[in-house]
PDB file of C-alpha atoms in Angstrom:
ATOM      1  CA  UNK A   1     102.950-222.993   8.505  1.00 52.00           C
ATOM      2  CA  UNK A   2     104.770-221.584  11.423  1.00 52.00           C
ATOM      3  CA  UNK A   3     106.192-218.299  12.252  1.00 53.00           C
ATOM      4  CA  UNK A   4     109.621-219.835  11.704  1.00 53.00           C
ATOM      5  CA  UNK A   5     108.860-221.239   8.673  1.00 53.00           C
ATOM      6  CA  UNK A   6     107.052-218.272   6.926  1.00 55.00           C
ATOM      7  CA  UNK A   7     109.786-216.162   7.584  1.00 59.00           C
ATOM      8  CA  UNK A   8     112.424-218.043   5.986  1.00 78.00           C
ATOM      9  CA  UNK A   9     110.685-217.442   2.578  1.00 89.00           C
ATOM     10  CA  UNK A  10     111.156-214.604   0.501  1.00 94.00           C
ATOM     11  CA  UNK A  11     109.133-212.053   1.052  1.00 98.00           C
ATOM     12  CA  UNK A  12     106.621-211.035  -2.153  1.00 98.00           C
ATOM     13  CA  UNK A  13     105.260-207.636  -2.538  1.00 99.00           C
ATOM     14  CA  UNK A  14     102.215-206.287  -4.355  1.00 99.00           C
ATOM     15  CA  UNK A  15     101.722-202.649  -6.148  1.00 98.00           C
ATOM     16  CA  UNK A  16      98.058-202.287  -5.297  1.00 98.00           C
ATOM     17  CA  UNK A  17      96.030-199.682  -6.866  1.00 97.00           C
ATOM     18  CA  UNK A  18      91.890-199.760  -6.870  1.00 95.00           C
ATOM     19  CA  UNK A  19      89.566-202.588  -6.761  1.00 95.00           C
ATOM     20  CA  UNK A  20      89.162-206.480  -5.173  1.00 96.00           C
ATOM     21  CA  UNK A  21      92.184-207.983  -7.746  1.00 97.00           C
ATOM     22  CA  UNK A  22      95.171-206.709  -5.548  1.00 98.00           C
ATOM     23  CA  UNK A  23      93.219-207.223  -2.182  1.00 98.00           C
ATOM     24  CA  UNK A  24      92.924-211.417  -3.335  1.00 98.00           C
ATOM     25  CA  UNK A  25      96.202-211.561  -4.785  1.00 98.00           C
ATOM     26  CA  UNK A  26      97.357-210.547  -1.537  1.00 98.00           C
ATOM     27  CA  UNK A  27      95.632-212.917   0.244  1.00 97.00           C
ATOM     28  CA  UNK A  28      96.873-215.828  -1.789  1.00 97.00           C
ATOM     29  CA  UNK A  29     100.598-214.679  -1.463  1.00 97.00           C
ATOM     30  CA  UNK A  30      99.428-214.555   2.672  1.00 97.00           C
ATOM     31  CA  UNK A  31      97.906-218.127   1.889  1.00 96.00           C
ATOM     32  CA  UNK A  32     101.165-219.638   0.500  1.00 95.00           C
ATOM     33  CA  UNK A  33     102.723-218.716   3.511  1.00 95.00           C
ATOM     34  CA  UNK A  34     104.938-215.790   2.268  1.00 95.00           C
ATOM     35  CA  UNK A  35     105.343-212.565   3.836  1.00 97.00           C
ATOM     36  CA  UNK A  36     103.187-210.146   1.975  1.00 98.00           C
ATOM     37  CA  UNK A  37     104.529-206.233   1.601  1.00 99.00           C
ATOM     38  CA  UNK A  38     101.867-204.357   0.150  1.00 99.00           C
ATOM     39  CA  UNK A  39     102.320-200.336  -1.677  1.00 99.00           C
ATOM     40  CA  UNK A  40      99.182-198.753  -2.191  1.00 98.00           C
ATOM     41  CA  UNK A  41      98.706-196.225  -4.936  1.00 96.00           C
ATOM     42  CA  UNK A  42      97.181-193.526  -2.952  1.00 92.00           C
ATOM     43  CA  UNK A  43      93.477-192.140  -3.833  1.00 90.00           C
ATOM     44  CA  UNK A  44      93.089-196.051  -5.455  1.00 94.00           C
ATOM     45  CA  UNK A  45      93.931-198.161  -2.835  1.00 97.00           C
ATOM     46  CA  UNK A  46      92.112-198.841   0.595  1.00 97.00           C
ATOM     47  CA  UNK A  47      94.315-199.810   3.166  1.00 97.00           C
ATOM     48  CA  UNK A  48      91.929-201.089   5.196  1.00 97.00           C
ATOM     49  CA  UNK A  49      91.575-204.584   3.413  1.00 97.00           C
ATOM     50  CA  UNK A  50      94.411-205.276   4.099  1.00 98.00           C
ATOM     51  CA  UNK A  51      94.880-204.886   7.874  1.00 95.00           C
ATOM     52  CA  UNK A  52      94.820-208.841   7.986  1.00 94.00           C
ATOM     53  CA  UNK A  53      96.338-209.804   4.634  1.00 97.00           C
ATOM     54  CA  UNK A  54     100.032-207.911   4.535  1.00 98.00           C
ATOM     55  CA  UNK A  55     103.483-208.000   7.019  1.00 98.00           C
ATOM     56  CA  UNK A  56     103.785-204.518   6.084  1.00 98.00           C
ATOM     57  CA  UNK A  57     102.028-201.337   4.252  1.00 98.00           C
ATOM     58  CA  UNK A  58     103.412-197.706   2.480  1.00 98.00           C
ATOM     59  CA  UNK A  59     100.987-195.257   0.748  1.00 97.00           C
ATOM     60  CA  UNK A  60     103.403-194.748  -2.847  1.00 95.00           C
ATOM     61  CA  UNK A  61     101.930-192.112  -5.196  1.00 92.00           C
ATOM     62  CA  UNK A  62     101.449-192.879  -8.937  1.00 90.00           C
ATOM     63  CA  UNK A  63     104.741-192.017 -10.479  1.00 92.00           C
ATOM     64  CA  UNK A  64     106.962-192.400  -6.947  1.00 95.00           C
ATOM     65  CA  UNK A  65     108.890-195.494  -8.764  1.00 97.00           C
ATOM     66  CA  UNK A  66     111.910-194.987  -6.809  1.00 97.00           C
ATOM     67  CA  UNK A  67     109.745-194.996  -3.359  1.00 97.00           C
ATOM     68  CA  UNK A  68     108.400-197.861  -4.260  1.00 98.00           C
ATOM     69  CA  UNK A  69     111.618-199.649  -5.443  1.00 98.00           C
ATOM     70  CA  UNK A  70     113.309-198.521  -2.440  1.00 98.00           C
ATOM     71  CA  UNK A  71     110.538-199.857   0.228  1.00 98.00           C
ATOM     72  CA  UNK A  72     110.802-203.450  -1.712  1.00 99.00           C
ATOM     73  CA  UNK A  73     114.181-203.321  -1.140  1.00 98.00           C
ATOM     74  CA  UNK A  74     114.136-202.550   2.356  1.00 98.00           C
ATOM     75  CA  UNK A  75     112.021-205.750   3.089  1.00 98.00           C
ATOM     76  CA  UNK A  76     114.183-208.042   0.794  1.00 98.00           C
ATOM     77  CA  UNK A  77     111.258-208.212  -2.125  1.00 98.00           C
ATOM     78  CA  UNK A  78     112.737-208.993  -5.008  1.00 98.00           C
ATOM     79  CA  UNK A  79     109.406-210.491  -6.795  1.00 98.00           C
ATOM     80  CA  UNK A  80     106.293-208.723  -6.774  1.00 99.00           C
ATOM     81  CA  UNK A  81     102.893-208.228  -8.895  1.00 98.00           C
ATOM     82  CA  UNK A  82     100.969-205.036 -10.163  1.00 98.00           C
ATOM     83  CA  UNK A  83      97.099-205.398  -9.186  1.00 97.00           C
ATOM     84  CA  UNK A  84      93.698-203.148  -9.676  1.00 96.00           C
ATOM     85  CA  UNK A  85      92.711-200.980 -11.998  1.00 93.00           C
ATOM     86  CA  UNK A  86      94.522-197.201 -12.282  1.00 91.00           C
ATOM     87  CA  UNK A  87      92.081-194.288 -12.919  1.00 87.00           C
ATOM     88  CA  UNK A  88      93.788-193.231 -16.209  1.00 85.00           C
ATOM     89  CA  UNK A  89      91.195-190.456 -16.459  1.00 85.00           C
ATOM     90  CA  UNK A  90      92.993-188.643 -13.798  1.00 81.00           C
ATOM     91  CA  UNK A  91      96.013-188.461 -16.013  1.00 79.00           C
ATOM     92  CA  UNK A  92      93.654-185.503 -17.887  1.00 79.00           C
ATOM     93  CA  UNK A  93      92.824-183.572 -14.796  1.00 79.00           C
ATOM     94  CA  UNK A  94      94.200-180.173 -14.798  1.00 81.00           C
ATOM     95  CA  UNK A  95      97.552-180.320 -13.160  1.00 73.00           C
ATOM     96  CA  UNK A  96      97.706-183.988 -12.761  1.00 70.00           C
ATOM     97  CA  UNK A  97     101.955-184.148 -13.738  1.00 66.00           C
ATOM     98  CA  UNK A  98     102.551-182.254 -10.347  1.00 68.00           C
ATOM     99  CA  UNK A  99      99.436-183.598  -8.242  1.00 71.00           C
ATOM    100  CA  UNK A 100     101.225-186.740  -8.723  1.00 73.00           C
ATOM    101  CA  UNK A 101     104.223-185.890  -7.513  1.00 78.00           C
ATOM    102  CA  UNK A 102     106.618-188.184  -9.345  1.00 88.00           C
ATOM    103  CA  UNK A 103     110.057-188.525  -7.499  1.00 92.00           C
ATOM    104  CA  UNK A 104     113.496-188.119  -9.765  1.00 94.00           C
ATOM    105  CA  UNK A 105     113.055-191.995 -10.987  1.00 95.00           C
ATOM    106  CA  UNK A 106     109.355-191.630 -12.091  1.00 88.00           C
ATOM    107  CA  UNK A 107     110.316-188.395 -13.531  1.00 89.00           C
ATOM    108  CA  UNK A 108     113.029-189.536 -15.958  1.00 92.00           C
ATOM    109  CA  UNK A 109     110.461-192.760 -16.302  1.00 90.00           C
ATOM    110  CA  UNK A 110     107.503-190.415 -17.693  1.00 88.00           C
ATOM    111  CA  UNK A 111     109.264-187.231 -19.251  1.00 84.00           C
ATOM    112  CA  UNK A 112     108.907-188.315 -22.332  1.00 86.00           C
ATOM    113  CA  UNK A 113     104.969-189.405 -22.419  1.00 82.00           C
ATOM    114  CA  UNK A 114     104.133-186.149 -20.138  1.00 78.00           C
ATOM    115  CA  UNK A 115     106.386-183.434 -20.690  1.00 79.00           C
ATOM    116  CA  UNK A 116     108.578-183.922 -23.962  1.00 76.00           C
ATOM    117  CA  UNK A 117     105.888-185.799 -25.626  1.00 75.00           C
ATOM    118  CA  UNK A 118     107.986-187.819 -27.708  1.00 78.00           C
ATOM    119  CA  UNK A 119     106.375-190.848 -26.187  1.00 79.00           C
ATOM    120  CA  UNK A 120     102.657-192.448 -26.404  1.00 86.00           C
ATOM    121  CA  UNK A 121     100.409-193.077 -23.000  1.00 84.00           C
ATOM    122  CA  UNK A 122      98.972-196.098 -24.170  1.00 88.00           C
ATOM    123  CA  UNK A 123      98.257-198.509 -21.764  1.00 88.00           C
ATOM    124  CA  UNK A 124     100.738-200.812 -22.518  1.00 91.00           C
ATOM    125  CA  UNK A 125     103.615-198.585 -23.397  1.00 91.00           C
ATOM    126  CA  UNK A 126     103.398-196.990 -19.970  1.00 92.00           C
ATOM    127  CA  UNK A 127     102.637-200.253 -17.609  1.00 93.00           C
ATOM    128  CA  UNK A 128     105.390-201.656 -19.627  1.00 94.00           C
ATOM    129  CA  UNK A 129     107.918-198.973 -18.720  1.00 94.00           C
ATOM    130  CA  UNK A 130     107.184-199.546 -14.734  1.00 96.00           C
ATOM    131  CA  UNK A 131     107.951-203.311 -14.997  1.00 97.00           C
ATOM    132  CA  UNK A 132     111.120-202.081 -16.894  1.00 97.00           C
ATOM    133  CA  UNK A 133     112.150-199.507 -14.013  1.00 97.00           C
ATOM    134  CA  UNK A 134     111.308-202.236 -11.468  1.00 98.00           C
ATOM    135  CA  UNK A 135     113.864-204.443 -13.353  1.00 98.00           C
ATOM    136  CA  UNK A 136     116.383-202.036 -12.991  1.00 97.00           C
ATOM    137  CA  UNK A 137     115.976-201.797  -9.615  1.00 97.00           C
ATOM    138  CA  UNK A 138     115.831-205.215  -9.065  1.00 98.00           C
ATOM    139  CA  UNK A 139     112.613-206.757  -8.651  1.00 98.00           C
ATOM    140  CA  UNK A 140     110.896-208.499 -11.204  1.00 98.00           C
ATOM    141  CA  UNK A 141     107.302-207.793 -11.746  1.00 98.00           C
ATOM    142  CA  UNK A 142     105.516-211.402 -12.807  1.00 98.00           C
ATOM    143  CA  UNK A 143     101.968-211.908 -13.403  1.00 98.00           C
ATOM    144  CA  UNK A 144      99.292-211.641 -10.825  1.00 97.00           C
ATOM    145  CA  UNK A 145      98.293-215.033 -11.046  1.00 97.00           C
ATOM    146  CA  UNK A 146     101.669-216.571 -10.678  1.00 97.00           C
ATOM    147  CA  UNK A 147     100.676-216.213  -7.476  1.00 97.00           C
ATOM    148  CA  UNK A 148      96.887-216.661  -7.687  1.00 96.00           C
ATOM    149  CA  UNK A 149      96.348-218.957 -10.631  1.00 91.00           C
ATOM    150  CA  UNK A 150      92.758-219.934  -9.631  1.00 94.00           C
ATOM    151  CA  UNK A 151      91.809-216.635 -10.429  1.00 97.00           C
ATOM    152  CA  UNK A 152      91.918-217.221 -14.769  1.00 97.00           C
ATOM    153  CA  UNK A 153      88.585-218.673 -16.074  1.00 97.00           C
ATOM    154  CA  UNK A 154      88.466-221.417 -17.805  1.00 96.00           C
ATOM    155  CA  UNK A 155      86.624-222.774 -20.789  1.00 97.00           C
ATOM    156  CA  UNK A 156      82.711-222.986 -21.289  1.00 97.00           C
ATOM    157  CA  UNK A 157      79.542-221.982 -19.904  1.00 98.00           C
ATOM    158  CA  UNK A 158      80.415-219.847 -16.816  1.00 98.00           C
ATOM    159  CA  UNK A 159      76.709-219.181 -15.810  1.00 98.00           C
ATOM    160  CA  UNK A 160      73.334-218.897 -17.195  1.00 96.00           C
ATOM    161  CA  UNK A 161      71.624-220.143 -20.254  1.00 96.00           C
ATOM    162  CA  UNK A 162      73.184-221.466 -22.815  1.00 98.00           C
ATOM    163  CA  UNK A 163      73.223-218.774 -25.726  1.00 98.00           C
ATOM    164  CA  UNK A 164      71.181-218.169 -28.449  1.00 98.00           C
ATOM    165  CA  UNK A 165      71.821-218.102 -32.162  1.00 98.00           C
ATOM    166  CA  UNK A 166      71.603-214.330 -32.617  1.00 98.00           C
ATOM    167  CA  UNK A 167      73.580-213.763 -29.396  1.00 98.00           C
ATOM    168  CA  UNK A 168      76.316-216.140 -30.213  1.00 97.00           C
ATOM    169  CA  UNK A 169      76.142-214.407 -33.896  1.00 97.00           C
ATOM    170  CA  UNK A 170      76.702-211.109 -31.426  1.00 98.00           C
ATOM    171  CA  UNK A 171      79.537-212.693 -29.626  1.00 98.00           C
ATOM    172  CA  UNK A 172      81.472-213.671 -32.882  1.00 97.00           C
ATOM    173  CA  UNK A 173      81.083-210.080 -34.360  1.00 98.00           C
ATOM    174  CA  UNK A 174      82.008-208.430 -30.882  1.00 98.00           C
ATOM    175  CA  UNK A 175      84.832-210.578 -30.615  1.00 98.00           C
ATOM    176  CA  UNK A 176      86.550-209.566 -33.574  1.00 97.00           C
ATOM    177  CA  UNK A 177      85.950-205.857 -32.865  1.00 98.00           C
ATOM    178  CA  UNK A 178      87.455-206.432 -29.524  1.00 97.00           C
ATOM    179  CA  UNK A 179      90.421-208.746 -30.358  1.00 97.00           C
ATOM    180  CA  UNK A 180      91.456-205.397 -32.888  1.00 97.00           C
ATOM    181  CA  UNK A 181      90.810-202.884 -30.256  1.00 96.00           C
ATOM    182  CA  UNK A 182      93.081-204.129 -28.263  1.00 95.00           C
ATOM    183  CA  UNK A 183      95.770-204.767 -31.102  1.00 95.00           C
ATOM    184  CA  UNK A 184      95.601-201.082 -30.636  1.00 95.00           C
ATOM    185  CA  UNK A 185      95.847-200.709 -27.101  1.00 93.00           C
ATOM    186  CA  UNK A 186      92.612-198.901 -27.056  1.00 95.00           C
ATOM    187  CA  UNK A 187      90.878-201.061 -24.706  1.00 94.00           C
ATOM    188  CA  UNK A 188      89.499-204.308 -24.147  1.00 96.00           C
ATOM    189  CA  UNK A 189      85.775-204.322 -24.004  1.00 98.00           C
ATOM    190  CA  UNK A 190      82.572-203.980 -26.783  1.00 99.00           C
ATOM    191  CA  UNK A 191      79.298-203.719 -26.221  1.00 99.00           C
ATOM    192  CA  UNK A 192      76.661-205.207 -29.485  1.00 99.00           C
ATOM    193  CA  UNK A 193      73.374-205.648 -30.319  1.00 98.00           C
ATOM    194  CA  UNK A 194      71.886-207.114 -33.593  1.00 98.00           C
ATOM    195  CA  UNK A 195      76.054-207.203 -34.758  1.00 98.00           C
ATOM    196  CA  UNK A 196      76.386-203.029 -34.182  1.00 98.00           C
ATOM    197  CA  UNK A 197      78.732-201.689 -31.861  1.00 98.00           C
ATOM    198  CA  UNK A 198      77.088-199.187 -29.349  1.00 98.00           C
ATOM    199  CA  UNK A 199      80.120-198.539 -27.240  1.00 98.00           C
ATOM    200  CA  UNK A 200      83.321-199.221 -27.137  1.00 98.00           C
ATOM    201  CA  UNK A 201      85.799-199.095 -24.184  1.00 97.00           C
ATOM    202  CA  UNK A 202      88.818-196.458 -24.010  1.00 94.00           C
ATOM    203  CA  UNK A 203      90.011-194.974 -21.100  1.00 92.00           C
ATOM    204  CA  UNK A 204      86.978-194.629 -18.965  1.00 94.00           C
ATOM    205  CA  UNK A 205      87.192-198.575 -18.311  1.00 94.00           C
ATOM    206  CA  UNK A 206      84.880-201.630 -18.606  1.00 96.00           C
ATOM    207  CA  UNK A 207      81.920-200.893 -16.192  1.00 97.00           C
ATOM    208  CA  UNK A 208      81.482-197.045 -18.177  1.00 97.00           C
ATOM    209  CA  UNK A 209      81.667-198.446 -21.398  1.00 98.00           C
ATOM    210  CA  UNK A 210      78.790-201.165 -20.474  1.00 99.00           C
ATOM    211  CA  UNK A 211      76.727-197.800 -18.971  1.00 98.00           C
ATOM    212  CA  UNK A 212      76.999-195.675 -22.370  1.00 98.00           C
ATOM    213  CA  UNK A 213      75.968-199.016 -24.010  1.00 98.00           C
ATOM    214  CA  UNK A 214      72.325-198.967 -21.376  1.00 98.00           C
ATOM    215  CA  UNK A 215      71.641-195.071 -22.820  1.00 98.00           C
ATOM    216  CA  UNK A 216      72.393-195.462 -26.112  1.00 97.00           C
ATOM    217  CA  UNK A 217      70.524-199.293 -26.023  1.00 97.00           C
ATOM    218  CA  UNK A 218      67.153-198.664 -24.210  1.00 96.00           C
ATOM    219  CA  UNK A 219      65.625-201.771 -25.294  1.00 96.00           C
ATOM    220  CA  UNK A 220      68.296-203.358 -23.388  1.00 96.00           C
ATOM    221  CA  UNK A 221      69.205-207.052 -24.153  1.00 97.00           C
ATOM    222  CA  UNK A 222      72.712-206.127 -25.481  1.00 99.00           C
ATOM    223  CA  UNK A 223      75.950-208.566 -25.172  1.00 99.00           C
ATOM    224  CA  UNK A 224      79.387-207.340 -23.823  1.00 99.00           C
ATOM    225  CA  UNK A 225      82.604-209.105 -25.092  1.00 99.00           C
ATOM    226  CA  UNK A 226      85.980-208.533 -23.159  1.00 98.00           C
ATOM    227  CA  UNK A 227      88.841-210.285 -24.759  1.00 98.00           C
ATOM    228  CA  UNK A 228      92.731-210.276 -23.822  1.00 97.00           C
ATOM    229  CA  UNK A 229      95.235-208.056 -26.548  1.00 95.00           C
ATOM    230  CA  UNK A 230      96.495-210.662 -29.110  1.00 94.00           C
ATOM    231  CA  UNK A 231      99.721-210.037 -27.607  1.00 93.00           C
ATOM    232  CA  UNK A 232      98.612-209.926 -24.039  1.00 95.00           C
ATOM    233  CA  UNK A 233     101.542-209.886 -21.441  1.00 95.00           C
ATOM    234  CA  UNK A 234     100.153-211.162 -18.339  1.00 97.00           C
ATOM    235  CA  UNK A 235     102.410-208.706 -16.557  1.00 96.00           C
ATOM    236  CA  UNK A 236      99.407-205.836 -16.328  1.00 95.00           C
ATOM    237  CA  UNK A 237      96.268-205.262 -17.297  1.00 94.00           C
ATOM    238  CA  UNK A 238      94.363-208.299 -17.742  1.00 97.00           C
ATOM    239  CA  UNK A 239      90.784-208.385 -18.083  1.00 97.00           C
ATOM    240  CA  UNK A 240      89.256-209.202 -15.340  1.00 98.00           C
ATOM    241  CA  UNK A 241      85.284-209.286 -14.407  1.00 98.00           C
ATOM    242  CA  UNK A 242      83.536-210.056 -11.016  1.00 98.00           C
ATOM    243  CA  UNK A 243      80.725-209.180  -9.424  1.00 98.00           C
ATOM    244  CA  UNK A 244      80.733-204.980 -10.281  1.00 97.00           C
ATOM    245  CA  UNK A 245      80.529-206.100 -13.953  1.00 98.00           C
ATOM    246  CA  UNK A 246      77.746-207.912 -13.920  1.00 99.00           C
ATOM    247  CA  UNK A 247      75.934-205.366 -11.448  1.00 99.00           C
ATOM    248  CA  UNK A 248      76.533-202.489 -14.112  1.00 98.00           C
ATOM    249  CA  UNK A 249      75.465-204.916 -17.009  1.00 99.00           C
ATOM    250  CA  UNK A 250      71.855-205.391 -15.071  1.00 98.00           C
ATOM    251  CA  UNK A 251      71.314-201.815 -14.216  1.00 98.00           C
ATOM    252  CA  UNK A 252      72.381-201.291 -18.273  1.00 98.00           C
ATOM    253  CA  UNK A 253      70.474-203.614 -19.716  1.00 98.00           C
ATOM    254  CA  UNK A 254      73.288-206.169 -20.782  1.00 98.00           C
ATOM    255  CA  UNK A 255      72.147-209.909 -21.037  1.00 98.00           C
ATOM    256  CA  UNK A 256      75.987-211.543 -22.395  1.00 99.00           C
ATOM    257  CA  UNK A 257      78.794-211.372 -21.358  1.00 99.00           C
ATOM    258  CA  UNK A 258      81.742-213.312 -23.534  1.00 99.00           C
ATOM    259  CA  UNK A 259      85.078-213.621 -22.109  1.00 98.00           C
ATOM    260  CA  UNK A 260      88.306-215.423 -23.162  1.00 98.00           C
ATOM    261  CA  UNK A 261      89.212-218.624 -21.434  1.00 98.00           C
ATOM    262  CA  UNK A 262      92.719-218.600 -19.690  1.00 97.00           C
ATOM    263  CA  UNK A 263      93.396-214.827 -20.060  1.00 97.00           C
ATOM    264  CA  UNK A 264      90.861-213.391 -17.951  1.00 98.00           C
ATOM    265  CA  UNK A 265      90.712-213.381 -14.384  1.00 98.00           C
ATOM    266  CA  UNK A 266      87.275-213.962 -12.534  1.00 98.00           C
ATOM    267  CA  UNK A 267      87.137-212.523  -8.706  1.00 98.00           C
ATOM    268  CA  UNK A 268      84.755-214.031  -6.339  1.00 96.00           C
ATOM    269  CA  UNK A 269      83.419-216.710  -8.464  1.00 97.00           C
ATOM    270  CA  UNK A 270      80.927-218.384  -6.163  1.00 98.00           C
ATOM    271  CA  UNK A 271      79.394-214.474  -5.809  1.00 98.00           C
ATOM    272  CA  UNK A 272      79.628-214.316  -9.252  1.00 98.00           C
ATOM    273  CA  UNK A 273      77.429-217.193 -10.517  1.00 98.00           C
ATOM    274  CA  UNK A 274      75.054-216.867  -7.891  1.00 98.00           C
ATOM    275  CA  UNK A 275      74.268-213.174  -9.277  1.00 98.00           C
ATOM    276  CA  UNK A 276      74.466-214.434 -12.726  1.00 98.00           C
ATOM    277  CA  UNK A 277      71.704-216.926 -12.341  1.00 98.00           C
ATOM    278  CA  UNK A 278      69.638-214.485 -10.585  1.00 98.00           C
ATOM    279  CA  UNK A 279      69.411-211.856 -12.591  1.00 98.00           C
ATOM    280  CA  UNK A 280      68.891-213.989 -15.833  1.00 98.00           C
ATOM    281  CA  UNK A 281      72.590-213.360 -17.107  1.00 99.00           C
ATOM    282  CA  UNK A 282      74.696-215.512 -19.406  1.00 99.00           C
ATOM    283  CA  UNK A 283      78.199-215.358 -19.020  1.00 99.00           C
ATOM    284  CA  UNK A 284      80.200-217.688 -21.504  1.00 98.00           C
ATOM    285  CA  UNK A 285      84.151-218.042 -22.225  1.00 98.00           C
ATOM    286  CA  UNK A 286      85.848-219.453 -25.299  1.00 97.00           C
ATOM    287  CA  UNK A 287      89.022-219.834 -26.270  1.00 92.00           C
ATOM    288  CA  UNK A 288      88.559-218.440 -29.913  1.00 77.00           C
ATOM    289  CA  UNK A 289      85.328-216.282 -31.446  1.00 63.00           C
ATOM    290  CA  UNK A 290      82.604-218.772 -32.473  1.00 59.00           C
ATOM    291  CA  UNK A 291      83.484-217.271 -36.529  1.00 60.00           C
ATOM    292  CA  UNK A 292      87.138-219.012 -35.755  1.00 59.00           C
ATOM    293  CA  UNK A 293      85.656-222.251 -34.194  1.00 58.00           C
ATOM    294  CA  UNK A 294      83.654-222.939 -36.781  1.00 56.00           C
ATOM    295  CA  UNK A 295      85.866-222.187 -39.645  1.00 53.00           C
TER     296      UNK A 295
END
């Protein structure tokens, strides 16, 4: 596409906080042959992937919604996507309401959950109230693959062997324990062996979780099920594996991983197989448990 041509599109933008999601979401927004403005949380983000990906680039903090609603605005975005994984834990650190450094729109946007504490911080309730401040500012926030939507995995055997009867009796049990963890926002991974939980995922994310699993689970061999929340909004925080998962489920001792088909997104897929099938890992994803399929 020429010069001309890209720039007669509307710009897209993309809040980008840690990890690869945000860095290939921006390259497929590049690849469609949009202009790309990219906002990286700071202390998540690294600008430096995306020196060749983005038209433009502004460090935001956290809780600066009104920066960041502002710089959107200055390019002409009025769609954009939140991608990567926020370190909630630092929402604990001592002094972490004025490290971050909300400006007057993030601080009438959090008050509630961080100072009055009339409100929750449960992942959903507080993703949910940036896509609403976005909204008012006028950009709408749409899911991350709207723009990349080779990125959601779909049905069957992703890699590996095919499973066994006690691991697929594993998956079924961990699925259920998942899909009602994340009914109550609590998180979206489990980690089973022999149909016990040995960890379950809160705020520390997905590649912790798997890790308290390996101590607790020396014998190793354990499966790890990651499913969307039953009401999922595709908006924010959608599971997502890739390479770094399965690299913390080998040095752990994990053997399964069971995702859900169509609501999880799969980075580097190629990398990811090829790691899978070395290492001796399954990796399977199904639409429904295997209780539900064969009821």
């Amino acid at each position: 596409m020429t010069h001309e041509a890209k720039s007669q599109l509307p710009p897209v933008g993309v809040l980008a906080a840690w990890g690869r999601l945000p860095v290939v979401v921006a390259e497929a927004m590049r690849n469609s042959g949009r202009r790309v403005v990219c906002l990286g949380v700071r202390d998540h983000a690294d600008k430096a992937d995306y020196r060749d990906l983005v038209d433009a680039f502004h460090w935001i903090g956290p809780s600066q919604l009104g920066t960041a609603i502002r710089l959107f605005r200055r390019y002409g975005v009025e769609r954009a996507t939140m991608a990567g994984k926020f370190h909630k834990v630092r929402l604990y650190e001592p002094g972490a309401w004025f490290r971050f450094a909300p400006d007057w729109t993030g601080f009438k946007a959090f008050y509630h959950h961080f100072i009055g504490h009339s409100g929750d911080r449960k992942d959903d309730t507080l993703l949910g109230t940036i896509v609403d401040v976005f909204a008012n500012g006028g950009i709408t926030m749409e899911p991350a693959t709207d723009f990349a939507p080779g990125l959601l995995v779909p049905e069957g055997l992703v890699a590996g062997k095919p499973l066994s009867a006690a691991q697929e009796a594993d998956v079924a049990f961990g699925w259920e324990l998942a899909r009602e963890m994340g009914r109550l926002d609590v998180g979206q991974s489990v980690c089973v062996h022999g149909r016990a939980a040995l960890a379950i995922e809160a705020i520390e994310g997905t590649d912790l979780c798997i890790k308290r699993a390996g101590e607790l689970c020396r014998q190793g061999g354990f499966t790890v099920v990651k499913v969307a929340k039953p009401e999922q909004d595709m908006r924010f925080d959608v599971p997502t594996v890739g390479v770094k998962t399965l690299e913390s489920m080998r040095a752990a001792g994990g053997r399964v991983l069971a995702i859900e088909a169509d609501r999880t997104i799969l980075l580097d897929a190629e990398a990811f197989r090829r790691f899978a099938h070395k290492h001796g890992l399954s990796v399977i994803a199904r639409r429904e448990s295997p209780a539900q399929a064969a009821a």
